[in-house]
Short mmCIF file of C-alpha atoms in Angstrom, two decimals:
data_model
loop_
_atom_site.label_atom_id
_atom_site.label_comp_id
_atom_site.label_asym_id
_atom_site.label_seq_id
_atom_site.Cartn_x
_atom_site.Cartn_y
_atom_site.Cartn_z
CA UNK A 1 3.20 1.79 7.01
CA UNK A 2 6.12 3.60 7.83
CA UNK A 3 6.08 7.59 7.19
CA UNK A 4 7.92 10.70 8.32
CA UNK A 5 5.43 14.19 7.45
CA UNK A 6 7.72 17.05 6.82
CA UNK A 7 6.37 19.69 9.07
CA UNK A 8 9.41 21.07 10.54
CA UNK A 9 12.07 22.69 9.04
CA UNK A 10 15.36 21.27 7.98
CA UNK A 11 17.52 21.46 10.93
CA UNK A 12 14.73 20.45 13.05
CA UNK A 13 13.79 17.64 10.78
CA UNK A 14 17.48 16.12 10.95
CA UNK A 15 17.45 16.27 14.86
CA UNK A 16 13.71 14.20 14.84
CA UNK A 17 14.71 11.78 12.20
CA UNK A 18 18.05 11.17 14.26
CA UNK A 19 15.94 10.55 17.07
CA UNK A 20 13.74 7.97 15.46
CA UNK A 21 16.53 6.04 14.13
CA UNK A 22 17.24 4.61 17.67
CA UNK A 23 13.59 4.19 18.24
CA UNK A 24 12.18 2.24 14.84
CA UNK A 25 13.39 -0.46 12.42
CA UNK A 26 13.56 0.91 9.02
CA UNK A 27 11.31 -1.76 6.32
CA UNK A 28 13.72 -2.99 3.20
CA UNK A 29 11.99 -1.34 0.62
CA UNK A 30 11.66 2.46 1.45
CA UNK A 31 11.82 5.21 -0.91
CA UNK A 32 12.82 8.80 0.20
CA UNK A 33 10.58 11.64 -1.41
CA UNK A 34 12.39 14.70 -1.33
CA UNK A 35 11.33 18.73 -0.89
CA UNK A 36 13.96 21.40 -2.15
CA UNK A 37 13.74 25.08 -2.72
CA UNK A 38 16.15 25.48 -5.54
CA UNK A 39 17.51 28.67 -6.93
CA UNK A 40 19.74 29.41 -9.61
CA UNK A 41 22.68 29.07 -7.39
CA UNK A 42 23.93 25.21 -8.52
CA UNK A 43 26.25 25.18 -5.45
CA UNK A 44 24.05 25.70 -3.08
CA UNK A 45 21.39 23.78 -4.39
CA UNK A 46 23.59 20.32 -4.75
CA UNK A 47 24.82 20.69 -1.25
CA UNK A 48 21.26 20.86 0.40
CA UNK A 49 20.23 17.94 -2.14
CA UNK A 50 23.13 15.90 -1.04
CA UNK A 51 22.26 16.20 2.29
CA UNK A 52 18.86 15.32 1.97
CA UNK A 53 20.07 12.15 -0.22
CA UNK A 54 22.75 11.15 2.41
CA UNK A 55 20.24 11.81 5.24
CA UNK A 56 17.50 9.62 3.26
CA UNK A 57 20.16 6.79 3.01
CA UNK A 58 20.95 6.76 6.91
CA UNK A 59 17.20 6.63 7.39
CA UNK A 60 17.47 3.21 4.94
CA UNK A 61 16.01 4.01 1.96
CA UNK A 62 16.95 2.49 -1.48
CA UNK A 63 15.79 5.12 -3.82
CA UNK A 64 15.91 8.88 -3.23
CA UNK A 65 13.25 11.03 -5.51
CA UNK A 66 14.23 14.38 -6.23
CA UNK A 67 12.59 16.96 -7.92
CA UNK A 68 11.78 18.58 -10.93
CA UNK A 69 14.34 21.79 -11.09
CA UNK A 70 16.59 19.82 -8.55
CA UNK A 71 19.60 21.08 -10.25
CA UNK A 72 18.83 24.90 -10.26
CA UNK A 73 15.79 27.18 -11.32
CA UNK A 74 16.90 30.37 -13.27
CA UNK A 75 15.05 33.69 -12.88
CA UNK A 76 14.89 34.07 -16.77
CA UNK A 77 15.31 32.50 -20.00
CA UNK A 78 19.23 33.74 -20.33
CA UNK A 79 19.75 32.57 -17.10
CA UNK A 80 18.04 28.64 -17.21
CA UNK A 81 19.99 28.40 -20.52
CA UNK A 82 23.17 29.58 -19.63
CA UNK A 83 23.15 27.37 -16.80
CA UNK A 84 22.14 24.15 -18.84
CA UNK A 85 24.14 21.36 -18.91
CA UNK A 86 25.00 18.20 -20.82
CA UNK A 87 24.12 14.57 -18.93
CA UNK A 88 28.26 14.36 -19.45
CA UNK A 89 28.56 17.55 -17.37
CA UNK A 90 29.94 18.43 -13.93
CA UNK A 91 26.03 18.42 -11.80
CA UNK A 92 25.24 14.37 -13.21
CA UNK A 93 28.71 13.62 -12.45
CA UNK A 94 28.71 14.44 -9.04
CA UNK A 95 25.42 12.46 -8.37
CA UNK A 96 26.46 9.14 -10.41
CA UNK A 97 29.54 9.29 -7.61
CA UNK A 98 26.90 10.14 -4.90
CA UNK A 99 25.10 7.37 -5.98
CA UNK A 100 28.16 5.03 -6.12
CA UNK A 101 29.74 6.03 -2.30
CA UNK A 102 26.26 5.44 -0.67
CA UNK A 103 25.13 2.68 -2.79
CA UNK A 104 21.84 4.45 -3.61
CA UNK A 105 19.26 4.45 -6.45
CA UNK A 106 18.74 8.36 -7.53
CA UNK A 107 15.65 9.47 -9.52
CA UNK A 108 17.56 13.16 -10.77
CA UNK A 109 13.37 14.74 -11.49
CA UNK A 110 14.00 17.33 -14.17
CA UNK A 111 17.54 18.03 -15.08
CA UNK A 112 18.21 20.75 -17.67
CA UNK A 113 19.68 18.89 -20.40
CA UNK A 114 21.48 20.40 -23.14
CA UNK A 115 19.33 19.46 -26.57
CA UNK A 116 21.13 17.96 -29.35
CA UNK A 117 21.38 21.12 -31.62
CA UNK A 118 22.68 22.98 -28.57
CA UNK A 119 25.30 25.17 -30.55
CA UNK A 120 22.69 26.25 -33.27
CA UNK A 121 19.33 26.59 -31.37
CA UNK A 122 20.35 26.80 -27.45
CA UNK A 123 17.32 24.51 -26.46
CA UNK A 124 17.39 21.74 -23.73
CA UNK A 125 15.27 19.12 -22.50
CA UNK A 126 14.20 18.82 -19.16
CA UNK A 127 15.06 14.80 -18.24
CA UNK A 128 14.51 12.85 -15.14
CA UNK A 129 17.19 10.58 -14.87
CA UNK A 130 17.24 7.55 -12.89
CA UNK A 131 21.00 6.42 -11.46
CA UNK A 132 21.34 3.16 -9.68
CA UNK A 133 23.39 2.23 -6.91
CA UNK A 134 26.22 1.18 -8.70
CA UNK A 135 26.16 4.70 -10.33
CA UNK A 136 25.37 4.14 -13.80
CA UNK A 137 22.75 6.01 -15.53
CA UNK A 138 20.09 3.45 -16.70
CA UNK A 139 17.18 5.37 -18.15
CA UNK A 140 16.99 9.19 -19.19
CA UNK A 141 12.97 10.19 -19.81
CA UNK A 142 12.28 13.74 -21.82
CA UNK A 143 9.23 15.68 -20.75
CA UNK A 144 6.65 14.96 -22.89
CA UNK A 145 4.67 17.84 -22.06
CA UNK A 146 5.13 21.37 -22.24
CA UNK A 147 3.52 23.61 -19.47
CA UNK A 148 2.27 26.43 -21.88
CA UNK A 149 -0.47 27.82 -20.13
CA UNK A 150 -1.72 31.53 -19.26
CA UNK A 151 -3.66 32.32 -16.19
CA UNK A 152 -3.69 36.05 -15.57
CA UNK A 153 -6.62 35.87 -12.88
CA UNK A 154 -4.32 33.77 -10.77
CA UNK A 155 -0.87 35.44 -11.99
CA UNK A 156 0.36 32.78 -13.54
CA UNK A 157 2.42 33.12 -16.92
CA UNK A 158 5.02 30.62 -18.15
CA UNK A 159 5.47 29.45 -21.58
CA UNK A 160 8.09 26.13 -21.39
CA UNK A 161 8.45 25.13 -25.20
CA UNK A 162 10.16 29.23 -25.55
CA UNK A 163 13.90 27.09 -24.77
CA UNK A 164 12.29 23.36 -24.13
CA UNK A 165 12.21 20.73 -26.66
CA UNK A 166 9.15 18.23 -26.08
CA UNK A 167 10.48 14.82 -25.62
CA UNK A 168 9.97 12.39 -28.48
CA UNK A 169 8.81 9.43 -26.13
CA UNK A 170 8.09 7.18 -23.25
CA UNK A 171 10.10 5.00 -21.96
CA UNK A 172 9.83 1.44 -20.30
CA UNK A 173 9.08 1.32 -16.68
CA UNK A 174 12.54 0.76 -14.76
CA UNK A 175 13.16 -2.12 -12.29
CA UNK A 176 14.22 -0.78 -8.96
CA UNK A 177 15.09 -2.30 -5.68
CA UNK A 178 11.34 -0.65 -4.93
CA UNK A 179 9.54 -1.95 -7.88
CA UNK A 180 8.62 -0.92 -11.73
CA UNK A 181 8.96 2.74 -12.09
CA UNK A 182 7.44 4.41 -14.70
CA UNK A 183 8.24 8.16 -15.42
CA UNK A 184 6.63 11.01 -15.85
CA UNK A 185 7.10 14.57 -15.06
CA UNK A 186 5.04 18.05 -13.72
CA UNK A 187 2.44 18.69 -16.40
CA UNK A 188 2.61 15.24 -17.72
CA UNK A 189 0.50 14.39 -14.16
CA UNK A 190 -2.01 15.81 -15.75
CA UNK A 191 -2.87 13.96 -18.84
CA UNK A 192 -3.84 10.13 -17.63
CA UNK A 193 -3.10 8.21 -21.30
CA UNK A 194 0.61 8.41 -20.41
CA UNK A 195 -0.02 6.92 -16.75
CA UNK A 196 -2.57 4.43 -18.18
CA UNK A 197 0.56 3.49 -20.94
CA UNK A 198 3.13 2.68 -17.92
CA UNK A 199 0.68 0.79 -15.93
CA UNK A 200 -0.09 -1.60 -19.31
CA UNK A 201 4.17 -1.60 -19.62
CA UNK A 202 4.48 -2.69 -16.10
CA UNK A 203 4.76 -0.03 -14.06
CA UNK A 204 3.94 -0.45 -10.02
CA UNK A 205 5.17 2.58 -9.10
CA UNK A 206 4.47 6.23 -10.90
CA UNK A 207 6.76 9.27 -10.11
CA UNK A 208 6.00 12.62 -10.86
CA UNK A 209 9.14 14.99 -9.93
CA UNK A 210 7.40 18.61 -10.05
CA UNK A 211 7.73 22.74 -9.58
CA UNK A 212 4.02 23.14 -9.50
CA UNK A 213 2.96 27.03 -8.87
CA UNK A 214 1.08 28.00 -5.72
CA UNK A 215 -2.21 28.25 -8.04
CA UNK A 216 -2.15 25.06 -9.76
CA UNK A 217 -0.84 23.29 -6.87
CA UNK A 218 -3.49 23.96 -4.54
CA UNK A 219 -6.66 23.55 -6.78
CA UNK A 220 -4.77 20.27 -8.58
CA UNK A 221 -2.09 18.86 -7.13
CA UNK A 222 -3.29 16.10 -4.54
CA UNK A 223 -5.99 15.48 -6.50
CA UNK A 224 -3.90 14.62 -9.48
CA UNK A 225 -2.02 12.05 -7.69
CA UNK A 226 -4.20 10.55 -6.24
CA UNK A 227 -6.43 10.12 -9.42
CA UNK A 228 -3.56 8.97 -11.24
CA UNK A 229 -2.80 6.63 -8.45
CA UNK A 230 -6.46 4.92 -8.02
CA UNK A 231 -6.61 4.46 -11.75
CA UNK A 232 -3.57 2.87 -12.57
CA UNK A 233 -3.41 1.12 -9.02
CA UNK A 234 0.16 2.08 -8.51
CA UNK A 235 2.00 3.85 -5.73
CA UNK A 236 2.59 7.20 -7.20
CA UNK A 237 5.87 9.15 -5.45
CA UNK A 238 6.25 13.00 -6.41
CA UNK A 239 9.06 14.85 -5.01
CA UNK A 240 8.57 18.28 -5.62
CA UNK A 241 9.87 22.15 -5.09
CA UNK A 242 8.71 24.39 -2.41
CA UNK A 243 8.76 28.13 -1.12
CA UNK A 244 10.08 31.55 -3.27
CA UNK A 245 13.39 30.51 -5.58
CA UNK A 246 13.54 34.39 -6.64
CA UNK A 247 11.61 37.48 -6.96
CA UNK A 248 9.65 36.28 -9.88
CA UNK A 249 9.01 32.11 -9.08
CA UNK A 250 6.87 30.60 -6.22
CA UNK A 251 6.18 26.71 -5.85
CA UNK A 252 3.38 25.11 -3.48
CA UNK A 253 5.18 22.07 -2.41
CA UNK A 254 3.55 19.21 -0.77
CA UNK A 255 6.15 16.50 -1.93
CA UNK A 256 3.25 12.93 -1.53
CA UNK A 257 3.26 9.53 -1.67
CA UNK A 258 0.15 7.64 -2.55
CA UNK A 259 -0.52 4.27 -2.32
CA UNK A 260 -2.56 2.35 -5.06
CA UNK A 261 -5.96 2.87 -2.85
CA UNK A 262 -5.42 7.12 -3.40
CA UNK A 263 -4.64 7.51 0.36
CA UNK A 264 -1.52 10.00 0.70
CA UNK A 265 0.96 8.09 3.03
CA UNK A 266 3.41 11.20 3.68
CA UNK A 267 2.84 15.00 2.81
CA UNK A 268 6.18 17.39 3.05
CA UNK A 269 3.81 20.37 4.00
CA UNK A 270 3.70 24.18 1.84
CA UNK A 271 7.00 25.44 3.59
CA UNK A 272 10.01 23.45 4.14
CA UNK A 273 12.40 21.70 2.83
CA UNK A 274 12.60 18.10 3.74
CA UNK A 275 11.62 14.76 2.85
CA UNK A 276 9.21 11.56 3.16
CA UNK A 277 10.00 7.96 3.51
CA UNK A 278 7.59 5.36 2.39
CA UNK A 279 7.64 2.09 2.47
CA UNK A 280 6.65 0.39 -0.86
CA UNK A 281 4.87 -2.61 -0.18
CA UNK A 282 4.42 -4.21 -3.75
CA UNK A 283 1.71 -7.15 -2.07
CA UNK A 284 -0.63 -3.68 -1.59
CA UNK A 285 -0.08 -3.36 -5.89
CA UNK A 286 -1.22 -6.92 -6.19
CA UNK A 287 -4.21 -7.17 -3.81
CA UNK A 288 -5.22 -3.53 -5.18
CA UNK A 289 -5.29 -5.26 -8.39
CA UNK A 290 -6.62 -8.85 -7.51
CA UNK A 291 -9.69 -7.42 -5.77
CA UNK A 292 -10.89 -4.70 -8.39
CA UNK A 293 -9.16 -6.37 -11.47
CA UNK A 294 -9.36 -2.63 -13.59
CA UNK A 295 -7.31 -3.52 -16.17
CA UNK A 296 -9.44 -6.86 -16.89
CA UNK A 297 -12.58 -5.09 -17.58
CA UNK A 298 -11.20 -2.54 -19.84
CA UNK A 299 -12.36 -3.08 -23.14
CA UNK A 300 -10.17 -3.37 -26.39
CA UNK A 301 -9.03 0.39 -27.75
CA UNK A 302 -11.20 0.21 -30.55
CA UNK A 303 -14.32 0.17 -28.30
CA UNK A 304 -12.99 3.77 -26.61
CA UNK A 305 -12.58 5.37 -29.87
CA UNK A 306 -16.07 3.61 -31.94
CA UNK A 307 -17.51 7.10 -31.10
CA UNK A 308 -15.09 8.56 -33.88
CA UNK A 309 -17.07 6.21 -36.06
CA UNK A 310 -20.70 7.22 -35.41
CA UNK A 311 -21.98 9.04 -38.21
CA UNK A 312 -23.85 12.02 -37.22
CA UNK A 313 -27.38 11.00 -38.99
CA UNK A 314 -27.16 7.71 -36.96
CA UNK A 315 -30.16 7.32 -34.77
CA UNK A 316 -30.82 4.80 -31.47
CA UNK A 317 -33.04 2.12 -31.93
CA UNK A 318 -35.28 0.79 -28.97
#
């Protein structure tokens, strides 16, 4: 298995992979999880994702995962609205062209999408978008869940449905040059019926594009994956933010890949910027399934709701 940890920072990181691409064949099907520290300058934060795209695509991979946030994080409400844009806008634009020069599959992780009442209400979505190599967008998923949660013994406070519309529903798995993808994003990681729904649709690969907080990230994050990954028996690929964005927003990092086992192939580290490349060996899918067929021994859904059913009065008989 072919992985690059992100331990070093950018520059250094460049130099090393440079290095390794005289040393190593790169496998056909590798996928590029990426590490950013966005802020709400858009500028800077497309140049330092295009380089990490264009860098992935030297390195030979197919798809490039960015995160959640990968187009900017705003210090405030104001500021993440103002900044919004429509998937006809300037930021999608320039990666559908990315895409198309370097013949690339994008997965965009959460872009801030203008919401269809835009003028009236000034809410958005947040949407990973997946762009194939021929740059053409081919699937646009809506966060399903909302991260609403308040944890004032570990400072954290953020309430997303205040400007973010929930997204009305799944969508199919896409096929990639590196398998099914099914899509989730952030908080949706944590809630294992939507995973569970893209493995029964297909799905052989699970992404999770994310701006996890420090707190939340290191009590829940790896273990998340990886529970998602062993259950469903897919690789699961989250690309994710890292390091301060502003005075008032911290992220933990730790861009993974997992393979359908739950063993973490590549870990960008709690610091840098950077990437990992994977290689996404499907025949690991199919002998994860063949061996412990999972999905086989599930019973039928009225069997995992019959305790709805029981009446309280009911008693066991022996």
């Amino acid at each position: 298995m072919f992985t690059v940890r992100c331990t070093l920072g950018l520059s250094a990181w460049r130099h090393r992979i440079r290095l390794k691409n005289r040393m190593s064949t790169v496998p056909h099907s590798v996928a590029a999880v990426c590490q950013v520290t966005a802020t709400p300058d858009k500028e800077a934060n497309f140049s330092a994702c295009k380089q990490l795209v264009e860098d992935a695509r030297e390195r030979g991979a197919s798809m490039v995962f960015l995160p959640e946030g990968f187009d900017y994080i705003g210090s405030s409400r104001e500021e993440t609205l103002s900044l919004s844009e429509s998937l006809t806008g300037d930021i999608i634009s320039r990666y559908t062209r990315l895409a198309r020069k370097l013949e690339v599959w994008l997965s965009l992780g959460g872009f801030h999408e203008r919401g269809p009442e835009w003028e009236t209400d000034r809410r958005i979505y947040n949407s990973q978008i997946i762009i194939n190599d021929k740059g053409d967008i081919v699937s646009v998923y809506r966060k399903s869940h909302l991260f609403d949660v308040e944890l004032p013994e570990k400072g954290v406070s953020l309430r997303e449905s205040a400007f973010t519309i929930p997204g009305p529903s799944l969508v199919s798995p896409v096929q990639t040059p590196i398998g099914k993808v099914g899509l989730g994003i952030c908080y949706d990681l944590r809630f294992p019926e939507l995973s569970l729904a893209l493995r029964r649709h297909g799905a052989e690969i699970l992404t999770y594009p994310s701006a996890f907080t420090v707190a939340t990230g290191a009590a829940h994050w790896e273990l998340l994956l990886r529970a998602r990954a062993i259950e469903t028996q897919c690789f699961v690929v989250a690309a994710a933010q890292v390091g301060r964005h502003h005075e008032k927003r911290l992220s933990y990092g730790h861009a993974l890949a997992v393979d359908p086992w739950g063993e973490v192939l590549g870990d960008c580290g709690g610091e840098n910027p950077g990437m990992v490349l994977v290689e996404i060996n499907l025949e690991k899918v199919s002998s994860t399934r063949r061996n412990m067929p999972v999905q086989q021994h599930r019973r039928d859904t009225g069997f995992y709701h019959s305790l709805e059913k029981t009446l309280p009065q009911e008693k066991w008989k022996f």
